[in-house]
Short mmCIF file of C-alpha atoms in Angstrom, two decimals:
data_model
loop_
_atom_site.label_atom_id
_atom_site.label_comp_id
_atom_site.label_asym_id
_atom_site.label_seq_id
_atom_site.Cartn_x
_atom_site.Cartn_y
_atom_site.Cartn_z
CA MET A 1 6.19 -70.30 70.99
CA ALA A 2 4.11 -71.29 67.55
CA THR A 3 3.76 -74.38 66.37
CA ASP A 4 4.04 -76.09 62.83
CA THR A 5 0.14 -76.39 63.54
CA ASP A 6 -1.07 -73.07 64.35
CA THR A 7 1.45 -71.64 61.62
CA ASP A 8 -0.85 -73.60 59.18
CA GLY A 9 -3.30 -72.78 60.43
CA LEU A 10 -2.77 -69.43 60.18
CA ILE A 11 -1.51 -69.94 56.76
CA GLY A 12 -5.68 -71.34 56.02
CA GLY A 13 -7.49 -68.59 57.57
CA GLU A 14 -4.94 -65.50 55.14
CA SER A 15 -5.38 -67.65 52.39
CA GLY A 16 -9.30 -69.24 53.08
CA ARG A 17 -10.01 -64.33 53.36
CA GLU A 18 -7.93 -64.43 50.46
CA GLN A 19 -9.93 -66.75 48.11
CA ASP A 20 -13.48 -65.04 49.94
CA ARG A 21 -12.24 -61.64 49.12
CA ASP A 22 -11.71 -63.42 45.59
CA ARG A 23 -14.97 -64.76 44.92
CA THR A 24 -16.42 -61.63 46.71
CA GLY A 25 -14.48 -59.58 43.54
CA ASN A 26 -15.76 -62.05 41.15
CA ALA A 27 -18.98 -61.16 41.52
CA LEU A 28 -18.63 -57.93 41.82
CA VAL A 29 -16.83 -57.82 38.24
CA ASN A 30 -20.02 -60.75 36.75
CA TRP A 31 -22.72 -58.52 38.14
CA MET A 32 -21.33 -55.42 36.80
CA GLU A 33 -20.24 -57.01 32.67
CA GLY A 34 -23.95 -58.20 33.33
CA LEU A 35 -25.41 -54.52 32.89
CA SER A 36 -26.83 -52.64 30.48
CA GLU A 37 -24.93 -50.20 28.77
CA ALA A 38 -26.34 -47.01 29.59
CA ALA A 39 -27.51 -49.11 33.59
CA TYR A 40 -23.14 -48.96 33.46
CA ALA A 41 -22.81 -45.20 31.80
CA TYR A 42 -25.88 -44.46 34.79
CA LEU A 43 -23.23 -46.78 37.55
CA LEU A 44 -20.14 -44.34 36.55
CA LEU A 45 -22.21 -40.98 36.67
CA LEU A 46 -22.98 -42.06 39.47
CA PRO A 47 -21.32 -40.47 42.26
CA ALA A 48 -20.95 -37.06 39.82
CA PHE A 49 -24.26 -37.38 40.59
CA ALA A 50 -24.55 -37.62 44.74
CA LEU A 51 -22.31 -34.10 43.88
CA LEU A 52 -24.01 -32.24 42.07
CA THR A 53 -26.98 -32.78 45.00
CA LEU A 54 -24.82 -32.56 46.96
CA ILE A 55 -23.61 -28.77 45.86
CA ALA A 56 -26.52 -27.74 44.39
CA PHE A 57 -29.55 -29.04 45.12
CA TYR A 58 -29.31 -29.18 48.47
CA PRO A 59 -28.91 -25.43 47.94
CA MET A 60 -31.62 -24.94 45.90
CA ILE A 61 -33.99 -26.46 48.02
CA ARG A 62 -32.79 -24.25 50.87
CA THR A 63 -32.44 -21.25 48.55
CA PHE A 64 -36.88 -22.68 47.58
CA VAL A 65 -37.87 -22.40 51.88
CA MET A 66 -36.82 -18.80 52.50
CA SER A 67 -38.36 -17.67 49.40
CA LEU A 68 -41.39 -18.36 51.46
CA ARG A 69 -40.96 -17.13 54.33
CA ALA A 70 -41.38 -12.99 55.03
CA ASN A 71 -38.57 -10.66 55.63
CA GLU A 72 -37.71 -9.96 58.93
CA THR A 73 -35.32 -6.52 58.68
CA ARG A 74 -35.34 -6.44 63.20
CA GLY A 75 -34.25 -9.14 66.27
CA LEU A 76 -31.25 -11.47 65.07
CA ASP A 77 -33.23 -13.96 62.95
CA PRO A 78 -33.79 -12.53 59.64
CA LEU A 79 -36.82 -14.80 58.44
CA GLY A 80 -40.18 -14.23 59.94
CA GLY A 81 -43.21 -16.89 59.27
CA PHE A 82 -44.00 -18.21 56.40
CA VAL A 83 -45.75 -16.18 53.56
CA GLY A 84 -46.23 -19.18 50.97
CA ILE A 85 -45.52 -17.67 47.23
CA GLU A 86 -46.06 -14.20 48.29
CA ASN A 87 -42.49 -12.78 47.96
CA TYR A 88 -42.97 -14.10 43.97
CA VAL A 89 -46.25 -12.37 43.40
CA ASP A 90 -43.67 -9.13 45.20
CA ILE A 91 -41.07 -9.24 42.69
CA LEU A 92 -43.15 -10.18 39.58
CA THR A 93 -45.36 -7.37 40.21
CA GLY A 94 -43.14 -4.29 41.65
CA ASN A 95 -44.06 -4.92 44.95
CA ALA A 96 -41.12 -5.93 46.36
CA ARG A 97 -38.80 -3.33 47.43
CA LEU A 98 -36.25 -4.48 45.24
CA ALA A 99 -36.84 -1.09 43.91
CA ARG A 100 -35.12 0.60 46.21
CA GLN A 101 -31.66 -0.42 45.19
CA PHE A 102 -31.75 0.22 41.29
CA LEU A 103 -33.72 4.07 41.30
CA ASP A 104 -31.87 5.77 38.38
CA VAL A 105 -32.56 2.57 36.20
CA GLY A 106 -34.05 3.25 33.15
CA LEU A 107 -35.21 6.90 32.48
CA THR A 108 -35.26 6.40 29.08
CA SER A 109 -37.10 4.34 27.62
CA SER A 110 -34.84 3.17 24.57
CA PHE A 111 -33.06 0.31 24.17
CA PRO A 112 -32.10 -2.23 25.87
CA PHE A 113 -34.77 -0.85 28.75
CA ILE A 114 -38.08 -1.18 29.59
CA GLU A 115 -40.65 2.07 30.53
CA LEU A 116 -39.70 3.32 34.17
CA GLY A 117 -42.69 1.66 35.20
CA THR A 118 -42.04 -1.12 35.22
CA PRO A 119 -41.44 -3.67 37.43
CA PHE A 120 -37.91 -3.69 38.26
CA PHE A 121 -37.72 -7.35 38.68
CA GLN A 122 -39.17 -7.99 35.03
CA GLN A 123 -36.53 -5.48 33.99
CA ALA A 124 -33.79 -6.63 35.76
CA LEU A 125 -35.71 -10.06 33.43
CA PHE A 126 -35.48 -8.09 30.78
CA VAL A 127 -31.63 -6.86 30.01
CA THR A 128 -30.62 -10.39 31.39
CA LEU A 129 -32.28 -12.01 28.49
CA ALA A 130 -31.35 -9.32 26.19
CA PHE A 131 -28.25 -9.25 27.25
CA ALA A 132 -27.49 -13.11 27.22
CA VAL A 133 -29.22 -13.77 23.59
CA ILE A 134 -27.35 -10.64 22.02
CA SER A 135 -24.45 -11.90 23.46
CA VAL A 136 -24.21 -15.63 22.51
CA ILE A 137 -25.42 -15.50 19.44
CA PHE A 138 -22.01 -12.45 18.64
CA GLU A 139 -19.27 -15.05 20.31
CA THR A 140 -21.01 -17.75 18.29
CA VAL A 141 -20.79 -16.40 15.09
CA ILE A 142 -17.05 -14.91 15.23
CA GLY A 143 -15.53 -17.86 17.82
CA PHE A 144 -17.07 -20.26 14.77
CA GLY A 145 -14.84 -17.69 13.11
CA GLN A 146 -11.77 -18.05 14.43
CA ALA A 147 -11.66 -21.96 15.24
CA TYR A 148 -12.10 -22.21 11.34
CA VAL A 149 -9.05 -19.86 11.06
CA LEU A 150 -7.38 -21.97 13.39
CA ASP A 151 -8.41 -24.96 11.78
CA GLN A 152 -6.30 -24.16 8.64
CA GLU A 153 -2.38 -25.68 8.48
CA PHE A 154 -0.43 -21.52 8.49
CA THR A 155 2.80 -20.69 9.52
CA GLY A 156 2.80 -19.41 13.14
CA ARG A 157 -0.90 -21.12 14.01
CA ARG A 158 0.58 -21.95 16.80
CA TRP A 159 0.62 -17.91 17.90
CA VAL A 160 -2.80 -17.05 16.56
CA ARG A 161 -3.53 -19.57 18.76
CA VAL A 162 -2.38 -17.73 22.03
CA ALA A 163 -3.67 -13.96 20.46
CA ILE A 164 -7.11 -15.53 20.30
CA ILE A 165 -7.72 -17.55 23.98
CA LEU A 166 -5.72 -14.36 25.62
CA PRO A 167 -8.93 -12.56 26.03
CA TRP A 168 -9.83 -15.29 28.11
CA ALA A 169 -6.99 -15.81 31.00
CA VAL A 170 -8.05 -12.20 32.21
CA PRO A 171 -9.96 -12.19 34.88
CA ILE A 172 -13.90 -10.59 35.70
CA VAL A 173 -12.70 -8.43 37.54
CA ILE A 174 -9.68 -7.34 34.92
CA GLN A 175 -11.33 -6.85 32.37
CA GLY A 176 -14.08 -4.88 33.82
CA MET A 177 -11.59 -2.62 35.14
CA ILE A 178 -10.08 -2.34 32.11
CA PHE A 179 -13.42 -1.21 30.34
CA PHE A 180 -14.57 1.37 32.99
CA LEU A 181 -10.92 2.99 32.62
CA LEU A 182 -11.48 3.43 28.42
CA PHE A 183 -14.38 4.91 28.76
CA GLN A 184 -13.80 6.93 31.32
CA PRO A 185 -13.80 10.71 30.69
CA THR A 186 -10.74 12.18 31.17
CA VAL A 187 -9.01 9.23 31.57
CA GLY A 188 -9.87 7.04 28.47
CA PHE A 189 -9.84 7.36 24.28
CA GLY A 190 -13.20 5.96 24.30
CA SER A 191 -14.98 7.76 25.52
CA ASP A 192 -14.25 10.66 23.03
CA LEU A 193 -14.22 8.32 19.67
CA MET A 194 -17.42 6.83 20.45
CA GLN A 195 -18.91 10.86 21.34
CA SER A 196 -17.39 12.13 17.89
CA ILE A 197 -19.08 10.17 16.17
CA GLY A 198 -22.18 10.90 17.31
CA ILE A 199 -22.83 6.55 19.41
CA PHE A 200 -22.22 7.04 23.33
CA SER A 201 -23.05 10.17 25.32
CA GLY A 202 -20.77 12.59 26.32
CA THR A 203 -20.96 9.55 29.92
CA PRO A 204 -20.96 6.78 28.22
CA LEU A 205 -20.58 4.37 31.72
CA ALA A 206 -23.29 6.57 34.29
CA ASN A 207 -25.58 6.04 31.11
CA SER A 208 -27.99 2.67 31.04
CA ARG A 209 -27.62 2.30 26.98
CA ASP A 210 -24.17 3.22 26.52
CA ALA A 211 -23.38 1.24 29.41
CA PHE A 212 -25.09 -1.87 28.12
CA ILE A 213 -23.19 -2.14 24.72
CA ILE A 214 -19.92 -1.26 26.47
CA ILE A 215 -20.85 -4.04 28.34
CA LEU A 216 -21.99 -6.94 25.91
CA VAL A 217 -18.45 -5.85 24.09
CA ALA A 218 -16.88 -6.90 26.75
CA ASP A 219 -18.01 -9.61 27.33
CA ILE A 220 -17.96 -10.91 23.46
CA TRP A 221 -14.03 -9.71 23.40
CA LYS A 222 -13.10 -12.20 26.04
CA SER A 223 -15.62 -14.77 25.46
CA SER A 224 -15.23 -15.44 21.93
CA ALA A 225 -12.36 -16.99 22.93
CA PHE A 226 -14.16 -20.21 24.91
CA MET A 227 -16.64 -20.44 21.77
CA ALA A 228 -13.34 -20.36 19.48
CA LEU A 229 -12.14 -23.40 21.88
CA LEU A 230 -15.27 -25.57 22.29
CA ILE A 231 -15.87 -25.47 19.06
CA LEU A 232 -12.49 -25.60 16.95
CA ALA A 233 -12.00 -28.85 19.07
CA GLY A 234 -15.78 -30.19 16.86
CA LEU A 235 -13.84 -29.26 14.60
CA GLN A 236 -10.56 -31.11 14.60
CA SER A 237 -11.96 -34.68 14.98
CA VAL A 238 -13.45 -34.08 11.60
CA ASP A 239 -12.77 -36.95 9.14
CA ARG A 240 -10.34 -35.24 6.98
CA ASN A 241 -10.75 -38.05 4.67
CA LEU A 242 -14.48 -36.91 4.26
CA TYR A 243 -13.26 -32.85 2.34
CA ASP A 244 -11.21 -35.10 0.25
CA VAL A 245 -13.87 -37.03 -1.40
CA ALA A 246 -16.03 -33.66 -1.21
CA ARG A 247 -12.86 -32.90 -3.08
CA VAL A 248 -13.13 -35.10 -5.53
CA ALA A 249 -16.36 -35.17 -6.49
CA GLY A 250 -16.87 -31.40 -7.50
CA ALA A 251 -17.67 -29.79 -3.93
CA SER A 252 -17.33 -26.14 -3.79
CA PRO A 253 -16.25 -24.55 -0.66
CA TRP A 254 -20.07 -23.71 0.65
CA GLN A 255 -21.07 -26.69 -0.63
CA ARG A 256 -18.35 -28.90 2.38
CA PHE A 257 -19.12 -26.26 4.49
CA LYS A 258 -23.02 -27.15 4.74
CA MET A 259 -23.26 -30.57 3.53
CA ILE A 260 -19.71 -32.02 5.93
CA THR A 261 -18.74 -29.27 8.83
CA LEU A 262 -21.48 -27.67 10.46
CA PRO A 263 -23.79 -31.33 10.48
CA LEU A 264 -20.42 -33.02 12.53
CA VAL A 265 -19.66 -30.06 14.48
CA MET A 266 -22.89 -29.29 15.20
CA PRO A 267 -22.91 -31.18 19.29
CA ALA A 268 -19.67 -28.81 19.83
CA LEU A 269 -20.83 -25.95 18.98
CA LEU A 270 -24.31 -26.48 20.71
CA VAL A 271 -23.00 -27.86 23.80
CA ALA A 272 -20.76 -24.63 23.42
CA MET A 273 -24.12 -22.33 22.76
CA LEU A 274 -25.61 -23.92 26.41
CA PHE A 275 -22.23 -23.11 28.11
CA ARG A 276 -22.99 -19.95 27.88
CA THR A 277 -26.21 -19.31 27.57
CA MET A 278 -26.24 -19.93 31.25
CA ASP A 279 -22.47 -17.88 32.39
CA ALA A 280 -24.86 -15.37 30.53
CA MET A 281 -27.06 -15.26 32.57
CA ARG A 282 -25.68 -15.65 36.06
CA VAL A 283 -23.61 -12.60 34.89
CA PHE A 284 -22.58 -9.50 37.54
CA GLY A 285 -19.10 -9.36 38.13
CA LEU A 286 -18.39 -8.09 34.54
CA ILE A 287 -21.43 -5.19 35.15
CA GLU A 288 -20.61 -4.72 38.62
CA SER A 289 -16.74 -4.08 37.32
CA THR A 290 -17.51 -2.02 34.69
CA ALA A 291 -21.02 0.63 34.96
CA GLY A 292 -22.31 -1.01 38.24
CA CYS A 293 -25.28 -2.59 38.57
CA THR A 294 -26.97 0.92 39.36
CA THR A 295 -26.20 1.51 36.11
CA VAL A 296 -27.97 -1.56 34.85
CA PRO A 297 -29.52 -4.07 36.47
CA SER A 298 -29.17 -8.32 35.78
CA LEU A 299 -30.55 -10.83 37.42
CA SER A 300 -28.17 -11.28 39.90
CA CYS A 301 -27.49 -7.93 40.66
CA LEU A 302 -30.60 -7.76 42.93
CA VAL A 303 -30.17 -11.05 44.53
CA VAL A 304 -27.00 -9.71 45.17
CA GLU A 305 -28.17 -6.07 46.67
CA ALA A 306 -30.48 -7.73 48.27
CA MET A 307 -29.01 -9.36 50.55
CA PHE A 308 -25.99 -7.60 50.98
CA GLY A 309 -27.53 -3.79 50.66
CA GLY A 310 -28.45 -2.76 54.26
CA THR A 311 -31.55 -4.11 53.45
CA ARG A 312 -32.22 -7.78 55.49
CA ILE A 313 -34.44 -8.83 52.52
CA TYR A 314 -32.73 -12.48 52.61
CA ALA A 315 -36.61 -13.68 51.96
CA THR A 316 -37.01 -11.70 48.30
CA ALA A 317 -33.12 -12.31 47.64
CA ALA A 318 -33.61 -16.38 47.81
CA ALA A 319 -37.36 -15.68 45.11
CA VAL A 320 -34.94 -13.79 42.74
CA ALA A 321 -32.50 -16.66 43.23
CA PHE A 322 -34.85 -19.55 42.68
CA ALA A 323 -36.73 -17.27 40.51
CA THR A 324 -33.45 -16.83 38.01
CA ALA A 325 -32.87 -20.92 38.38
CA LEU A 326 -35.84 -21.46 37.30
CA VAL A 327 -35.30 -19.52 34.13
CA ILE A 328 -31.93 -20.76 33.92
CA GLY A 329 -33.91 -24.15 33.59
CA LEU A 330 -36.95 -23.08 31.65
CA ILE A 331 -33.93 -22.14 28.92
CA ILE A 332 -31.97 -25.11 29.08
CA GLY A 333 -35.10 -27.01 28.54
CA GLY A 334 -35.82 -25.43 25.20
CA TYR A 335 -32.15 -26.37 24.32
CA VAL A 336 -32.73 -29.62 24.89
CA LEU A 337 -36.05 -29.78 22.42
CA LEU A 338 -34.98 -27.64 20.61
CA PHE A 339 -31.21 -29.88 19.50
CA ARG A 340 -32.99 -33.62 20.35
CA ASP A 341 -33.20 -34.05 16.98
CA THR A 342 -29.32 -33.23 16.44
CA GLU A 343 -26.88 -36.27 15.15
CA GLY A 344 -24.49 -36.98 18.59
CA GLY A 345 -26.74 -33.93 19.64
CA MET A 346 -27.07 -33.26 23.52
CA TYR A 347 -27.92 -36.65 24.85
#
């Protein structure tokens, strides 16, 4: 049976531990309060950096290590010995066996594809860059227009927002099947309509140029809503009193847009463009479900076909994947350098 002295000792011990915890907590709080704003921001971002390192940087490093080894098409190990940058040289010069997957690509020299003799990696890179640039430009313009309309007060705005956002909710595979069926000569009316006005051939999904345009339209139809959402968030953060002051000062609608709306919405606009550019550079599902990678190749198509196309050229696939990541990284760096002085900009 515990005595009063024992009970007092237990209570005193627990109180001492609580005091130690309080002192430790206070010291931690005091240390955090003493940090600068930049240091405190990095402290809060530390878990995100750790997670990013785990799920992004480590696989990228492993991919680079794989790309430095030879392809092994026999035996159980899919990778051979160390060959350095040989795989990168092969994909840049056209010596990689990726060409076997895309024999039907570029049979014509018409836009958007380069001549047939061009190395296939460069051709896929050209197609991917062209797709990213054209789609992002159109999606930005259309999305800005949609966001500008949705930012106004009018009857039925709620239903208009739903109608504009609805394409973004459509899964990529369903989106691809919609346009696939739309331009099937025996099923949809799109092929006959475009052929009657002299734009497309009789089988547009089998023609590289026609299929490229169809995939562009499909992506613009879906992703403009994403751009509109991000830009609308930027528009709604603009102080409405600024427009009242501008009206009193006699500013025209164009002057109000140029001097108030565009500068203040620019940070949100650049973030939206950056996200869409990165997404467009990784395009694969829309191409595969609409026309197929053999008709419209992209960098992601090269990776998937090399890895899962039955040729077991894993090292080459890793080289293409890492090269794609480098291209995307360069584009992100270009955004940051180009718009680093924008008010509220990229930093």
